[in-house]
mmCIF file of C-alpha atoms in Angstrom:
data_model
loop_
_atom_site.group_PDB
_atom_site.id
_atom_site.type_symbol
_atom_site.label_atom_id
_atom_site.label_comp_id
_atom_site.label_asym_id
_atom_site.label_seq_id
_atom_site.Cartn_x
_atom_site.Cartn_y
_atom_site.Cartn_z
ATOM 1 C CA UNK I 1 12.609 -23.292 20.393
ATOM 2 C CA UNK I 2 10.179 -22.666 17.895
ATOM 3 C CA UNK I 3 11.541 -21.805 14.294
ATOM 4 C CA UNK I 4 9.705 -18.142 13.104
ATOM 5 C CA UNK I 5 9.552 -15.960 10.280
ATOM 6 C CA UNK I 6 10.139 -12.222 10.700
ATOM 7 C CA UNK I 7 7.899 -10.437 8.790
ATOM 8 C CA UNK I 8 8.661 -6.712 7.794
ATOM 9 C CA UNK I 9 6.678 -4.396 6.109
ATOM 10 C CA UNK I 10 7.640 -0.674 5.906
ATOM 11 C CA UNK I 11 5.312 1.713 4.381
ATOM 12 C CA UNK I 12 5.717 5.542 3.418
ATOM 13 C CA UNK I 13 5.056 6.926 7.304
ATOM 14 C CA UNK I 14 4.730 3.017 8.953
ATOM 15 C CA UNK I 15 6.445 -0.255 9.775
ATOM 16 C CA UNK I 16 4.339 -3.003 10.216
ATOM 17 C CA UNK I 17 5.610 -6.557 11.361
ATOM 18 C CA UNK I 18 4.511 -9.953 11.987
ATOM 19 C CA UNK I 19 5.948 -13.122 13.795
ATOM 20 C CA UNK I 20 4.904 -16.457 11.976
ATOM 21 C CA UNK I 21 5.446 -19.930 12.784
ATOM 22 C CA UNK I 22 7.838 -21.219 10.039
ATOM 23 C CA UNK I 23 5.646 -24.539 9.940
ATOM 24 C CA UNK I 24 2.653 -23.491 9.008
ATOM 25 C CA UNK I 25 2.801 -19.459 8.842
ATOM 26 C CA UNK I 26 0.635 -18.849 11.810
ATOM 27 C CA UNK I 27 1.126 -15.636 13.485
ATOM 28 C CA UNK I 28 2.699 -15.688 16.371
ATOM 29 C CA UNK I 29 3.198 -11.964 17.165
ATOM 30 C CA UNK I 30 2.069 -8.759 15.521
ATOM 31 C CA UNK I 31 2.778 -5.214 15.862
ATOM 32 C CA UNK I 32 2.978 -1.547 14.154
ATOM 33 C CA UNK I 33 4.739 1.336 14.730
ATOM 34 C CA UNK I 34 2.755 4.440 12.787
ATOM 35 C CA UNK I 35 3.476 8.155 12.379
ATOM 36 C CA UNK I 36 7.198 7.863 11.655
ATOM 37 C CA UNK I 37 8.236 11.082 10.841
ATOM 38 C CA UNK I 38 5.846 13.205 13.565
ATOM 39 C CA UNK I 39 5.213 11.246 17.039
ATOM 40 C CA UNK I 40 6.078 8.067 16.217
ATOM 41 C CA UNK I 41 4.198 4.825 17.736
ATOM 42 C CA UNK I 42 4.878 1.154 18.965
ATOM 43 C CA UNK I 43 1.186 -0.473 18.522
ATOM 44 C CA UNK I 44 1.522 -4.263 19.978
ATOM 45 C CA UNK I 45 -0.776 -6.703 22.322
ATOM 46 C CA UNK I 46 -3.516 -3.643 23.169
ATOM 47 C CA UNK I 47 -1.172 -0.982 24.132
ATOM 48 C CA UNK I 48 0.690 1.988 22.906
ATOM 49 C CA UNK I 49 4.313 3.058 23.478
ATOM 50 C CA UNK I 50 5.183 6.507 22.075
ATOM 51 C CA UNK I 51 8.992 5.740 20.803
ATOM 52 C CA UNK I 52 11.427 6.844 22.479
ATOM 53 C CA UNK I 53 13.242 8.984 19.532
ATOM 54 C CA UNK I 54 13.000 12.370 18.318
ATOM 55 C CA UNK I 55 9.816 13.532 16.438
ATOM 56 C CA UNK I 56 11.476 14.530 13.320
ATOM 57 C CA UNK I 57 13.025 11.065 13.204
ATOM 58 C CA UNK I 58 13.271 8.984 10.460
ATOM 59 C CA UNK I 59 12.396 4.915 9.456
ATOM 60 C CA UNK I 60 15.988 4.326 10.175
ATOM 61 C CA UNK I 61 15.878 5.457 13.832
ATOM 62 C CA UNK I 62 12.248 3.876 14.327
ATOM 63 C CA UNK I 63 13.997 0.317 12.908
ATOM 64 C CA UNK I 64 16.836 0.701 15.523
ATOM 65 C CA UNK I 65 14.241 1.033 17.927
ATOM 66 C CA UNK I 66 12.467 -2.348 16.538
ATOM 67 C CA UNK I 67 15.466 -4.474 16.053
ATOM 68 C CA UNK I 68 16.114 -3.841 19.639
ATOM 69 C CA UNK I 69 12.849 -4.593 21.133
ATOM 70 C CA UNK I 70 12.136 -7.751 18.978
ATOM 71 C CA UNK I 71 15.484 -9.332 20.166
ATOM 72 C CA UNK I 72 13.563 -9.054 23.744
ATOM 73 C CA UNK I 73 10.107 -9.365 22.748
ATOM 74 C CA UNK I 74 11.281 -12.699 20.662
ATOM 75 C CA UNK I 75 13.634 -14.292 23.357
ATOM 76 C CA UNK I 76 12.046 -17.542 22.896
ATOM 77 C CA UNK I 77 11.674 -18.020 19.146
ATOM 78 C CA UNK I 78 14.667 -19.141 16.626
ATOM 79 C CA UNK I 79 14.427 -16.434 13.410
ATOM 80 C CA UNK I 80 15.071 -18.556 10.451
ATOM 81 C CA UNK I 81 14.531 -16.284 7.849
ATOM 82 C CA UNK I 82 12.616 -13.057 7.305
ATOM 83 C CA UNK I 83 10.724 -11.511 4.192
ATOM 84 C CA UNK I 84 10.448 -8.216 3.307
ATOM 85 C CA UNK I 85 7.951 -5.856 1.181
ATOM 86 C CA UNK I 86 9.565 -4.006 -1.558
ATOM 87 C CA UNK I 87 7.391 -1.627 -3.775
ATOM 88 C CA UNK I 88 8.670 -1.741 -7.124
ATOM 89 C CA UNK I 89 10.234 -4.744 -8.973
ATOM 90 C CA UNK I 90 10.387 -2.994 -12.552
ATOM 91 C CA UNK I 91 10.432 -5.840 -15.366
ATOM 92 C CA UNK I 92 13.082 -7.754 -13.555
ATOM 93 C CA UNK I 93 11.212 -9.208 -11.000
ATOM 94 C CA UNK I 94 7.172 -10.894 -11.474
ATOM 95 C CA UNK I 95 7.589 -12.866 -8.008
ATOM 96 C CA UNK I 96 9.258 -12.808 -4.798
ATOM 97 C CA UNK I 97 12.911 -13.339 -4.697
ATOM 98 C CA UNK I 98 15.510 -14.855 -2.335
ATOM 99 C CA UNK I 99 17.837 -11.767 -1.191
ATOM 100 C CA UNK I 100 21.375 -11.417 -2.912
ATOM 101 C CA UNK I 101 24.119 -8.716 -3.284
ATOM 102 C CA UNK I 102 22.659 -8.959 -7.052
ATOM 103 C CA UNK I 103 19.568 -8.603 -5.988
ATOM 104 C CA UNK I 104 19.976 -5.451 -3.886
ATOM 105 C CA UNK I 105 21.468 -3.950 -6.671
ATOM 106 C CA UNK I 106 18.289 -4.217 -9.045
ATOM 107 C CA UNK I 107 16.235 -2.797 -6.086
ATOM 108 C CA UNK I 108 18.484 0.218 -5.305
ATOM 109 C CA UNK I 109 18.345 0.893 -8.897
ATOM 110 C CA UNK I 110 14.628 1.165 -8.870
ATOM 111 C CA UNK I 111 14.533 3.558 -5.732
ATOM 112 C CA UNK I 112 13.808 6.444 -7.771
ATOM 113 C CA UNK I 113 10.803 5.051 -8.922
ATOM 114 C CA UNK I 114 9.360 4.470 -5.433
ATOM 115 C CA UNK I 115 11.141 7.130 -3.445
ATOM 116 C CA UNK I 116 8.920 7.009 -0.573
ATOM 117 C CA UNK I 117 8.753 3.522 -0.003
ATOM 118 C CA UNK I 118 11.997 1.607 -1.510
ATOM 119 C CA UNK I 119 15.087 3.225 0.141
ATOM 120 C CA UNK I 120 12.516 2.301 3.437
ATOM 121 C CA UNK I 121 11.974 -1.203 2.066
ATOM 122 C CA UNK I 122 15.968 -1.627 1.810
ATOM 123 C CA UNK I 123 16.696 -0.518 5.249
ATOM 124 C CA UNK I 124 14.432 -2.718 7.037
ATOM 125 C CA UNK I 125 16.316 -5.512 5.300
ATOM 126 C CA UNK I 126 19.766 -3.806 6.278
ATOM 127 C CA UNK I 127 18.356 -3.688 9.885
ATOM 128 C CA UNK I 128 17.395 -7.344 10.090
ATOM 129 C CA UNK I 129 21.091 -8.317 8.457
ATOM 130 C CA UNK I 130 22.591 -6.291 10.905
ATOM 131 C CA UNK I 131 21.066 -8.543 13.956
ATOM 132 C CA UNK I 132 20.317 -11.499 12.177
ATOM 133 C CA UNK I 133 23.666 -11.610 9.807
ATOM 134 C CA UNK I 134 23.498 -15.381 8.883
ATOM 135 C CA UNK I 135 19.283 -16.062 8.096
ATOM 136 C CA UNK I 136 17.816 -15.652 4.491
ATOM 137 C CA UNK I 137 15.802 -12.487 3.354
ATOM 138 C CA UNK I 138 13.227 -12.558 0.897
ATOM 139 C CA UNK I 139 11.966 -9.625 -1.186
ATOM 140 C CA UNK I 140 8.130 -9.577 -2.111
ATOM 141 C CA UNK I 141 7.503 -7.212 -4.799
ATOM 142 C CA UNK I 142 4.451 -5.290 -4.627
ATOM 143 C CA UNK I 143 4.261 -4.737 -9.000
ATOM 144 C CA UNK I 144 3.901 -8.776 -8.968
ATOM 145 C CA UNK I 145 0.771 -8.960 -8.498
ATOM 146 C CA UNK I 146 -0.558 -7.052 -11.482
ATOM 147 C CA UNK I 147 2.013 -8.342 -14.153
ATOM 148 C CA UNK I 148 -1.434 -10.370 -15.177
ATOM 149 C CA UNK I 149 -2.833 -7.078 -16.723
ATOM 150 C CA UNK I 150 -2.878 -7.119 -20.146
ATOM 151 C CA UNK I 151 -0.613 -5.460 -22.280
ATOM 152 C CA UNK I 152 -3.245 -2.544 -23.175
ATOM 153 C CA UNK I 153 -3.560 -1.709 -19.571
ATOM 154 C CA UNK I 154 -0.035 -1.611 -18.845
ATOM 155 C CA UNK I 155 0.954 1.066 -21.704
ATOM 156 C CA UNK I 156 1.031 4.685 -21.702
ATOM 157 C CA UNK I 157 0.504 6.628 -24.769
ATOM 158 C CA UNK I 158 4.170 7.757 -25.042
ATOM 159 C CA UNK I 159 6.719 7.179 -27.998
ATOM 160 C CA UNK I 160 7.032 3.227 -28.247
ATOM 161 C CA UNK I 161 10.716 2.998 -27.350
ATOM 162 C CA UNK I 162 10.105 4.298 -24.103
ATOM 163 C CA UNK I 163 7.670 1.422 -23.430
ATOM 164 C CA UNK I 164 9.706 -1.123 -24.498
ATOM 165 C CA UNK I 165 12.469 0.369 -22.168
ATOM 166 C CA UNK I 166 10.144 -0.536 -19.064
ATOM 167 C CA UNK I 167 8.042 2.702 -18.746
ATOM 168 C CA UNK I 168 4.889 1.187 -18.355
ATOM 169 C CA UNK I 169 1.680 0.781 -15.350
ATOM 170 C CA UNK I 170 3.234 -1.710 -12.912
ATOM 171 C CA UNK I 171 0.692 -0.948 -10.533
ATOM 172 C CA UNK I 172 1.263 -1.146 -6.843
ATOM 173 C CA UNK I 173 -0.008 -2.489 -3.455
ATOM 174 C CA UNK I 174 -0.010 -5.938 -5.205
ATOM 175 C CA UNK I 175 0.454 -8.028 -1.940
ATOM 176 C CA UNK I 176 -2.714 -6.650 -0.187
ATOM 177 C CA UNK I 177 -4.432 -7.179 -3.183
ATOM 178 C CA UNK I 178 -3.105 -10.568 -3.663
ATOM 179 C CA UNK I 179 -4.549 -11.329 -0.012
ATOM 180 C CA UNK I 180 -7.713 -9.808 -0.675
ATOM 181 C CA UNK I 181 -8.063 -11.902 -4.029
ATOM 182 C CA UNK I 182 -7.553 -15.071 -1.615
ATOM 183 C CA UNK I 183 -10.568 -14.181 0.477
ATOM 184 C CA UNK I 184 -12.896 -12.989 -2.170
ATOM 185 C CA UNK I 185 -14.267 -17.104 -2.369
ATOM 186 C CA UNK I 186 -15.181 -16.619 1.191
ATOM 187 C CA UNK I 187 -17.857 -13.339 0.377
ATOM 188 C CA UNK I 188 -18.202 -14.181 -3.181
ATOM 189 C CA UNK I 189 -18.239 -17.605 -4.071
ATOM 190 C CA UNK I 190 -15.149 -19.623 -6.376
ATOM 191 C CA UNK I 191 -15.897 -17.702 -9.456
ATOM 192 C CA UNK I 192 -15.695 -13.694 -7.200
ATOM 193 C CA UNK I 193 -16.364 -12.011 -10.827
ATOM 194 C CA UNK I 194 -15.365 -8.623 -11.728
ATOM 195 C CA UNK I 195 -13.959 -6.837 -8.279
ATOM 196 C CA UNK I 196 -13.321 -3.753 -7.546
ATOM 197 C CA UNK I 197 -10.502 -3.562 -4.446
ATOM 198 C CA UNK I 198 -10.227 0.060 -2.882
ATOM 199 C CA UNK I 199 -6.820 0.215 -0.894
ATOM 200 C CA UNK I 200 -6.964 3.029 1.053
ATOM 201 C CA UNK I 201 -4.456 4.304 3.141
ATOM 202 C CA UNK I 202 -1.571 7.032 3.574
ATOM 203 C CA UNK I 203 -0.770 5.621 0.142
ATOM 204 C CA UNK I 204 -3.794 4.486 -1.371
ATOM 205 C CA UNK I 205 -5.087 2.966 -5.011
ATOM 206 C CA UNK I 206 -7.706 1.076 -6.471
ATOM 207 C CA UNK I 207 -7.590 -2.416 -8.456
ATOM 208 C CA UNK I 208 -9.938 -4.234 -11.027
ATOM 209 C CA UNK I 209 -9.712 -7.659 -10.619
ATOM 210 C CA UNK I 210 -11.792 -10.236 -11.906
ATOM 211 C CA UNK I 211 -11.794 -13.994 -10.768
ATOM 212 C CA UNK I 212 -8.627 -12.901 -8.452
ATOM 213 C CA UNK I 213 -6.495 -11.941 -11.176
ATOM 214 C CA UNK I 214 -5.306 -7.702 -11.715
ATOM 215 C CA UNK I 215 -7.158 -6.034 -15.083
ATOM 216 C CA UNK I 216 -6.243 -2.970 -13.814
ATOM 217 C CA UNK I 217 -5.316 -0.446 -11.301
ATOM 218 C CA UNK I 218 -4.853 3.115 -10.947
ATOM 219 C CA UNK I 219 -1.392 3.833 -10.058
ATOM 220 C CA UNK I 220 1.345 3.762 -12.600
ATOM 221 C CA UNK I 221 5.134 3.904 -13.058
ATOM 222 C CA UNK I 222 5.818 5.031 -9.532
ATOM 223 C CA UNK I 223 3.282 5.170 -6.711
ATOM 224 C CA UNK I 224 2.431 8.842 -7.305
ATOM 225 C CA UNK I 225 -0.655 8.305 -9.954
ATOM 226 C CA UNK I 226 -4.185 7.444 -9.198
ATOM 227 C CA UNK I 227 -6.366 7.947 -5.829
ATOM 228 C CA UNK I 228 -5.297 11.153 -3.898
ATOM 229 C CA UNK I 229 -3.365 10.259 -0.852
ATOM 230 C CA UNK I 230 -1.890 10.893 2.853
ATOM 231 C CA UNK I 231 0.819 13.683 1.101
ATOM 232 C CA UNK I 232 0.907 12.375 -2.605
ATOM 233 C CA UNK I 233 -1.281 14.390 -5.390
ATOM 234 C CA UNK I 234 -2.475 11.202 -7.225
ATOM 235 C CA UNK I 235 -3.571 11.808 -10.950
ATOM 236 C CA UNK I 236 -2.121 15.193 -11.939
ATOM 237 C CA UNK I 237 -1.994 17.016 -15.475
ATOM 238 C CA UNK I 238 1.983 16.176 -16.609
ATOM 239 C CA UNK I 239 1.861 20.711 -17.274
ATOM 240 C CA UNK I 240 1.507 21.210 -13.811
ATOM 241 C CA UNK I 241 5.026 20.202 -13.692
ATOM 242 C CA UNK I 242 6.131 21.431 -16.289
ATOM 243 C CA UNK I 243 4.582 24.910 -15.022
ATOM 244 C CA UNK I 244 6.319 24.341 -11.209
ATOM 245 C CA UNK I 245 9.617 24.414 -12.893
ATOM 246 C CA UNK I 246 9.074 26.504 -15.704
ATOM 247 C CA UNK I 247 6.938 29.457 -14.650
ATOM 248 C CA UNK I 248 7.603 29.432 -10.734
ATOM 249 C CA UNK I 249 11.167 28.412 -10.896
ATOM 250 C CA UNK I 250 11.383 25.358 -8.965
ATOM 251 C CA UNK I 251 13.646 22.711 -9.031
ATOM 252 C CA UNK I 252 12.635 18.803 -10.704
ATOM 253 C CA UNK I 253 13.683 18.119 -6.814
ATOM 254 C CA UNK I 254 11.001 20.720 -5.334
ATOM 255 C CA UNK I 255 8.797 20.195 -7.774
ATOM 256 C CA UNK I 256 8.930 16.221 -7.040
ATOM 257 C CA UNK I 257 8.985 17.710 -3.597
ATOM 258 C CA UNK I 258 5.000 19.009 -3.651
ATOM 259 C CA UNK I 259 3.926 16.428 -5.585
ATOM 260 C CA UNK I 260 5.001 13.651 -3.417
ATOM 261 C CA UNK I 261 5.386 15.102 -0.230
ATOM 262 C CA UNK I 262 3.360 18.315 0.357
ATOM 263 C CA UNK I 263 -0.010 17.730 -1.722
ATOM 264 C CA UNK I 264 -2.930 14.781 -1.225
ATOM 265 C CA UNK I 265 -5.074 15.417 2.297
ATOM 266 C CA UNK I 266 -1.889 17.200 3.943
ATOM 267 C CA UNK I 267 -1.798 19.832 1.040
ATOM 268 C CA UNK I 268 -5.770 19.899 0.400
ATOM 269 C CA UNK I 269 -6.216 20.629 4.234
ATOM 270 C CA UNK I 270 -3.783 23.489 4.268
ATOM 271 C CA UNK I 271 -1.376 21.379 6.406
ATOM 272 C CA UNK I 272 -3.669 20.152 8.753
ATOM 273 C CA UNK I 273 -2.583 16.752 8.740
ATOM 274 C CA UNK I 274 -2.059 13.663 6.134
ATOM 275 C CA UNK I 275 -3.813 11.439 8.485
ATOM 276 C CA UNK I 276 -7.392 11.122 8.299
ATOM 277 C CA UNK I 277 -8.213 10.471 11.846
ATOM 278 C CA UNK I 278 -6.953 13.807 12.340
ATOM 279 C CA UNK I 279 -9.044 15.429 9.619
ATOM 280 C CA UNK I 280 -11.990 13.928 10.760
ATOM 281 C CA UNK I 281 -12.063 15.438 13.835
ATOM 282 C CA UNK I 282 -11.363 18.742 12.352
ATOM 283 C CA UNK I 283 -13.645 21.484 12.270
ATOM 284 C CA UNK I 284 -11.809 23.401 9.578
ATOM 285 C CA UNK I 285 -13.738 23.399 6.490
ATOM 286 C CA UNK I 286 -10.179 22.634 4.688
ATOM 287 C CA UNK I 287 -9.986 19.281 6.521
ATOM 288 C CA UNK I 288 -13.568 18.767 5.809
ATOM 289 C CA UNK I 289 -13.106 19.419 1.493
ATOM 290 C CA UNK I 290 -9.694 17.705 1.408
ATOM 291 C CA UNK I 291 -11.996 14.340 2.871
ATOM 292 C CA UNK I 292 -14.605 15.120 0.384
ATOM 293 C CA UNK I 293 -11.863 15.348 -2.642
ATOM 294 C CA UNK I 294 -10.618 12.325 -1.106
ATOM 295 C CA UNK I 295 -14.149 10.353 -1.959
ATOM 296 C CA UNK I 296 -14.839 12.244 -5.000
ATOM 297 C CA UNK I 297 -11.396 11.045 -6.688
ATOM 298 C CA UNK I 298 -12.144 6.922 -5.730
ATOM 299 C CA UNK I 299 -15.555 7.950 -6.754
ATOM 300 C CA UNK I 300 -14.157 8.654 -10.171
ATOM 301 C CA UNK I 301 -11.634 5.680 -10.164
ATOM 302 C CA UNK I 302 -13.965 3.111 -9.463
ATOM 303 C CA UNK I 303 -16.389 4.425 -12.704
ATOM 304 C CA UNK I 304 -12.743 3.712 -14.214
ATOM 305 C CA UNK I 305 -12.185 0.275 -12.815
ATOM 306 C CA UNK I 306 -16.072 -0.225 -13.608
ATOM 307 C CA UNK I 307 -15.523 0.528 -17.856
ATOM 308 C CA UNK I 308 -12.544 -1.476 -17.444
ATOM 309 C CA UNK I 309 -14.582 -4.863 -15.840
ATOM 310 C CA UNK I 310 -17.584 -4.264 -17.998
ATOM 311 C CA UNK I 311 -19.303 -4.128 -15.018
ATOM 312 C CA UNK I 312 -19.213 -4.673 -11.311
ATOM 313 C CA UNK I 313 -19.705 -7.416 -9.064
ATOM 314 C CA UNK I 314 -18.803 -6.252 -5.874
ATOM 315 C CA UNK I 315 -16.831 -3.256 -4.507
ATOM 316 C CA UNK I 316 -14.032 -3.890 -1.266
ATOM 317 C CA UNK I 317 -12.791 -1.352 0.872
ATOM 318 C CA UNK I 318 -9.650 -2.414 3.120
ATOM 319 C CA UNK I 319 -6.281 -0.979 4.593
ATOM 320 C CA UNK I 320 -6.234 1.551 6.875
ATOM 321 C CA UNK I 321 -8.889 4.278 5.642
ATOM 322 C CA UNK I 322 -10.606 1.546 3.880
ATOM 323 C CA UNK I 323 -10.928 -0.751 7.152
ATOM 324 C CA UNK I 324 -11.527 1.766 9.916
ATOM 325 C CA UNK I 325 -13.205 4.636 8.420
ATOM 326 C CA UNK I 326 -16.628 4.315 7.645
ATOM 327 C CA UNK I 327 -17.416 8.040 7.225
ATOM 328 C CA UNK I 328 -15.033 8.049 4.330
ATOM 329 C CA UNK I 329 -16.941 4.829 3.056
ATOM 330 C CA UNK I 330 -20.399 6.180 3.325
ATOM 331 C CA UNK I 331 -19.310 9.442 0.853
ATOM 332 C CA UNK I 332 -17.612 6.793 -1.579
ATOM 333 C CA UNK I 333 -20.906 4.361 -1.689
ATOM 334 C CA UNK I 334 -22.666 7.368 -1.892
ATOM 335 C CA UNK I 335 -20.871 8.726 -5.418
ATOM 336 C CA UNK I 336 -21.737 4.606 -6.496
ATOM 337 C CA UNK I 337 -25.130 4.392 -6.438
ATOM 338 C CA UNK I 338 -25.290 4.725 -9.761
ATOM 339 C CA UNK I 339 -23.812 1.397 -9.949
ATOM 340 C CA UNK I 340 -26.470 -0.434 -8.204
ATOM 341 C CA UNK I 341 -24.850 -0.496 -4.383
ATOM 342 C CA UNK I 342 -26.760 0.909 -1.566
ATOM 343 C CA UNK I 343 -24.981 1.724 1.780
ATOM 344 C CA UNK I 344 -26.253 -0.022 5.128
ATOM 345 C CA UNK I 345 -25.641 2.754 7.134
ATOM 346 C CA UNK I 346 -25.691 -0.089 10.480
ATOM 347 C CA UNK I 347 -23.680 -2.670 9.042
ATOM 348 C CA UNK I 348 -21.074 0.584 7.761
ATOM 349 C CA UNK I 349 -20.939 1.924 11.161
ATOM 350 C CA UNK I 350 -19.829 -1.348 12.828
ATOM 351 C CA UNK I 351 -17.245 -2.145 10.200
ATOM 352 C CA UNK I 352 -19.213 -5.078 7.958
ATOM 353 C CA UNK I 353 -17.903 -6.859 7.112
ATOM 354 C CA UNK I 354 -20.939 -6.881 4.358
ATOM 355 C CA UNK I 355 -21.967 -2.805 4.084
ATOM 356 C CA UNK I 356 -24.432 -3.120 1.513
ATOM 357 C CA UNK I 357 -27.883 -3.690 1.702
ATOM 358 C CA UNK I 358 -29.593 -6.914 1.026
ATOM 359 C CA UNK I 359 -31.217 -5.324 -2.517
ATOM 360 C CA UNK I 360 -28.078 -4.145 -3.821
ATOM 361 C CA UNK I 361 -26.901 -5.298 -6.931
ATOM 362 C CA UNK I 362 -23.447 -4.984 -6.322
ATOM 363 C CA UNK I 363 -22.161 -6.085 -3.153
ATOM 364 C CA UNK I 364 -19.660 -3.598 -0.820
ATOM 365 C CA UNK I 365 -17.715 -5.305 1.882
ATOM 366 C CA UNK I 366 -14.885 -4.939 3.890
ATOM 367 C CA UNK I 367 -12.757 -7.098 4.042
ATOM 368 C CA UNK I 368 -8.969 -6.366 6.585
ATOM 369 C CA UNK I 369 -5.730 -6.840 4.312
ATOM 370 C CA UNK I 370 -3.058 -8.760 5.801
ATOM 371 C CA UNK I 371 0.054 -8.179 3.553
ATOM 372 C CA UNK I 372 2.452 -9.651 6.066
ATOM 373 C CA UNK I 373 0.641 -13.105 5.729
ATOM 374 C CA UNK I 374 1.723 -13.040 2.329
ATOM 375 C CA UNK I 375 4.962 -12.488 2.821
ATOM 376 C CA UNK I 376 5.490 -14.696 5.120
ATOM 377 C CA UNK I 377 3.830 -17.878 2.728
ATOM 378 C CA UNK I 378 5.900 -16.597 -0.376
ATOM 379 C CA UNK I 379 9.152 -16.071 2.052
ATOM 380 C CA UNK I 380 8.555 -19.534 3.365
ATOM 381 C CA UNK I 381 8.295 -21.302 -0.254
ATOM 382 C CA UNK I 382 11.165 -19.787 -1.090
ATOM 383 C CA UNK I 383 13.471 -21.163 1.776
#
């Protein structure tokens, strides 16, 4: 039998997962299951299975459902191990990490810093124990990646005590960065230059990077700063909460609630949806301003990430929004031209994967993430 790596990544609304050949980490098997919490998905080999689970339900339920179907779908491979994405690893952790009791410990206590992705990130590996008791689990920390900021970039302007405590910018969505960083020689050349790497998806933030290596980024202590996203408010005046809780009585928990959960496209399009497939086709002229808001806010990032990099080399859209819609891409090029990047409308419409036109001075391409490839090469130098 052929000895695999199980790949799992579980995002805020999603569970991605990969097969890979433990040899050589070449993908064996893919799939996704999407809109966990709604109508849940299974997306694998050109079809879609709507899960058989109630709409309301929950990662946990969605993993059962996984779990089960793997052990069938994987009949003739021998799991040797499996890695894992975790969002935060705080100050404890600057690379991936073999899984331990210990280790589990320092990640549960960092849940409240990534409440929509860690307690998600700690059942997948709970699920895979449960069927696979006796292989090794790795954890790949998404903050890893951008531990190569320097120290100016990483502080907030709060009493210094609270810095040195570990309240600082870890940044997030470091292993699709750190896979994008390993392509940029392919579009760029060795030396890519200053970069500026749009992630955009139901979470979604933006990263300076130059020659491959994190100057920057726009989310924070937790996952809620930055770009607007799927149901999170991104960058938000601190007195807003303060007023939620002070002046309308709300709870820190109901507050954290409408931040996190109810804002972003969801709360910009009155409820319409968080997704942007479903905004786009939309005639509502909410769904229509919470997309424009959307582009105006990574319009205003990237002139961030631009001051930041003294300039601007190229600009790379990937992850979901940033791979598959170009309507969102056109607005966003179209807020940059000021930089010196001209859309290809052609090249934009059929996905790149260079969007730019031949005279622009910066270069916009897309380029498809692949965070599970990652994991996968980190879990297997680990084991």
């Amino acid at each position: 039998m052929t000895q695999a790596i199980l790949v799992l990544n579980a995002g805020s609304s999603s569970v991605k997962y990969g097969v890979f050949a433990a040899a050589d980490q070449s993908l064996l098997a893919q799939g996704l299951i999407d809109r966990i919490g709604s109508t849940a998905e299974h997306h694998a080999d050109g079809t879609t299975t709507v899960l058989p689970i109630a709409a309301e339900a929950k990662h946990a339920e969605a993993l059962a459902w996984l779990t089960d179907h793997l052990q069938v779908r994987l009949d003739d491979l021998e799991i040797v191990a499996a890695g894992h994405r975790v969002v935060h690893g705080g100050q404890d952790f600057t690379k991936s990490a073999v899984i331990t009791p210990e280790v589990i410990e320092k990640i549960m206590t960092l849940a409240p810093l990534a409440p929509a992705h860690q307690p998600h990130n700690l059942a997948g590996i709970a699920a895979l124990k449960a069927v696979w008791p006796d292989i090794p689990q790795v954890a790949c920390f998404d903050t890893a990646f951008h531990r190569t900021q320097p120290r100016l970039a990483q502080l907030f302007a709060i009493p210094r005590e609270l810095s040195d405590e570990g309240v600082l910018r870890y940044g997030f969505h470091g292993l699709s960065y750190d896979y994008i960083a390993s392509q940029l020689p392919e579009y760029l050349g060795a030396q890519s230059g200053r970069v500026i790497v749009l992630h955009l998806g139901h979470g979604a933030s933006v990263c300076g990077m130059k020659d491959g290596k994190s100057v920057a980024t726009s989310m924070g202590f937790t996952a809620l700063d930055g770009l607007m996203m799927g149901k999170r408010s991104g960058e938000l005046d601190p007195g807003v909460i303060f007023y939620l809780v002070r002046d309308k009585g709300m709870s820190i928990e109901e507050a954290e609630e409408i931040v996190s959960s109810k804002s972003g496209l969801y709360g910009v399009s009155g409820g319409i949806s968080s997704d942007m497939r479903d905004l786009a086709a939309s005639d509502d002229p909410a769904a229509a301003e919470a997309i424009d808001l959307f582009a105006y806010r990574a319009c205003r990032q990237i002139g961030s990430m631009a001051s930041a990099l003294e300039g601007v080399d190229a600009i790379v859209f990937t992850a979901g929004i940033g791979e598959n819609a170009a309507n969102v891409r056109s607005k966003i090029l179209a807020g940059c031209g000021w930089l010196g990047v001209t859309e290809n409308a052609q090249a934009n419409q059929s996905g790149g994967p260079v969007i730019s036109t031949a005279d622009s001075v910066v270069k916009a391409l897309v380029i498809p993430t692949n965070e599970e490839k990652v994991i996968a090469e980190q879990t297997a130098m680990l084991i």
